[in-house]
Amino acid sequence: MTVISDEVAEFVQNERLGYVATVSPDCKPNLSPKGSIIRSGPESLAFADIRSPDTVENLESNDAVEVSVISPIIRRGYLFSGRGHIHKSGALFDDLIKKFRDMGIQSPINTVVVIDVDHISDTKSPLYDLGYTEEQIKDTWKRNYFENS
């Protein structure tokens, strides 16, 4: 497994929204937004299954999973690959439920999914390859957002 650095964990914590990709038993992709992604251990992420029946069902038959956490403002983030494990009870489940409640999540939580991370990739916009700075990309995003709102 791969250690999730404090810098990466802080990024995930600040963004919170990530997209979890799984594959169904009949090989159909499933991409589902999750607003509860956290680092749950040195080499793992977790999210609360609040409304994730397809994601959980897919993980029951195929534990391969990828999670993409990207800041739309700076167009940078991380792609995590690993194996997902569903927890319905136990000490880890209870500990993570407490963390999610402390984050302010009030919705009923059905299960908790813990992802053992095998690989982390840095993801960034091709604009960085063209020499744009994070500040320039942020300013462009703000202009586009506020001009179109």
PDB file of C-alpha atoms in Angstrom, residues 87-98 112:
ATOM      1  CA  HIS A  87     -17.772  -1.970   7.056  1.00  0.00           C
ATOM      2  CA  LYS A  88     -21.199  -2.346   8.666  1.00  0.00           C
ATOM      3  CA  SER A  89     -20.151  -2.612  12.316  1.00  0.00           C
ATOM      4  CA  GLY A  90     -17.168  -2.905  14.622  1.00  0.00           C
ATOM      5  CA  ALA A  91     -14.597  -0.601  16.187  1.00  0.00           C
ATOM      6  CA  LEU A  92     -13.349   0.889  12.888  1.00  0.00           C
ATOM      7  CA  PHE A  93     -16.931   1.504  11.765  1.00  0.00           C
ATOM      8  CA  ASP A  94     -17.768   3.228  15.070  1.00  0.00           C
ATOM      9  CA  ASP A  95     -14.599   5.351  14.952  1.00  0.00           C
ATOM     10  CA  LEU A  96     -15.288   6.512  11.399  1.00  0.00           C
ATOM     11  CA  ILE A  97     -18.960   7.213  12.123  1.00  0.00           C
ATOM     12  CA  LYS A  98     -17.799   9.500  14.948  1.00  0.00           C
ATOM     13  CA  VAL A 112     -18.525   2.925   5.740  1.00  0.00           C
TER      14      VAL A 112
END
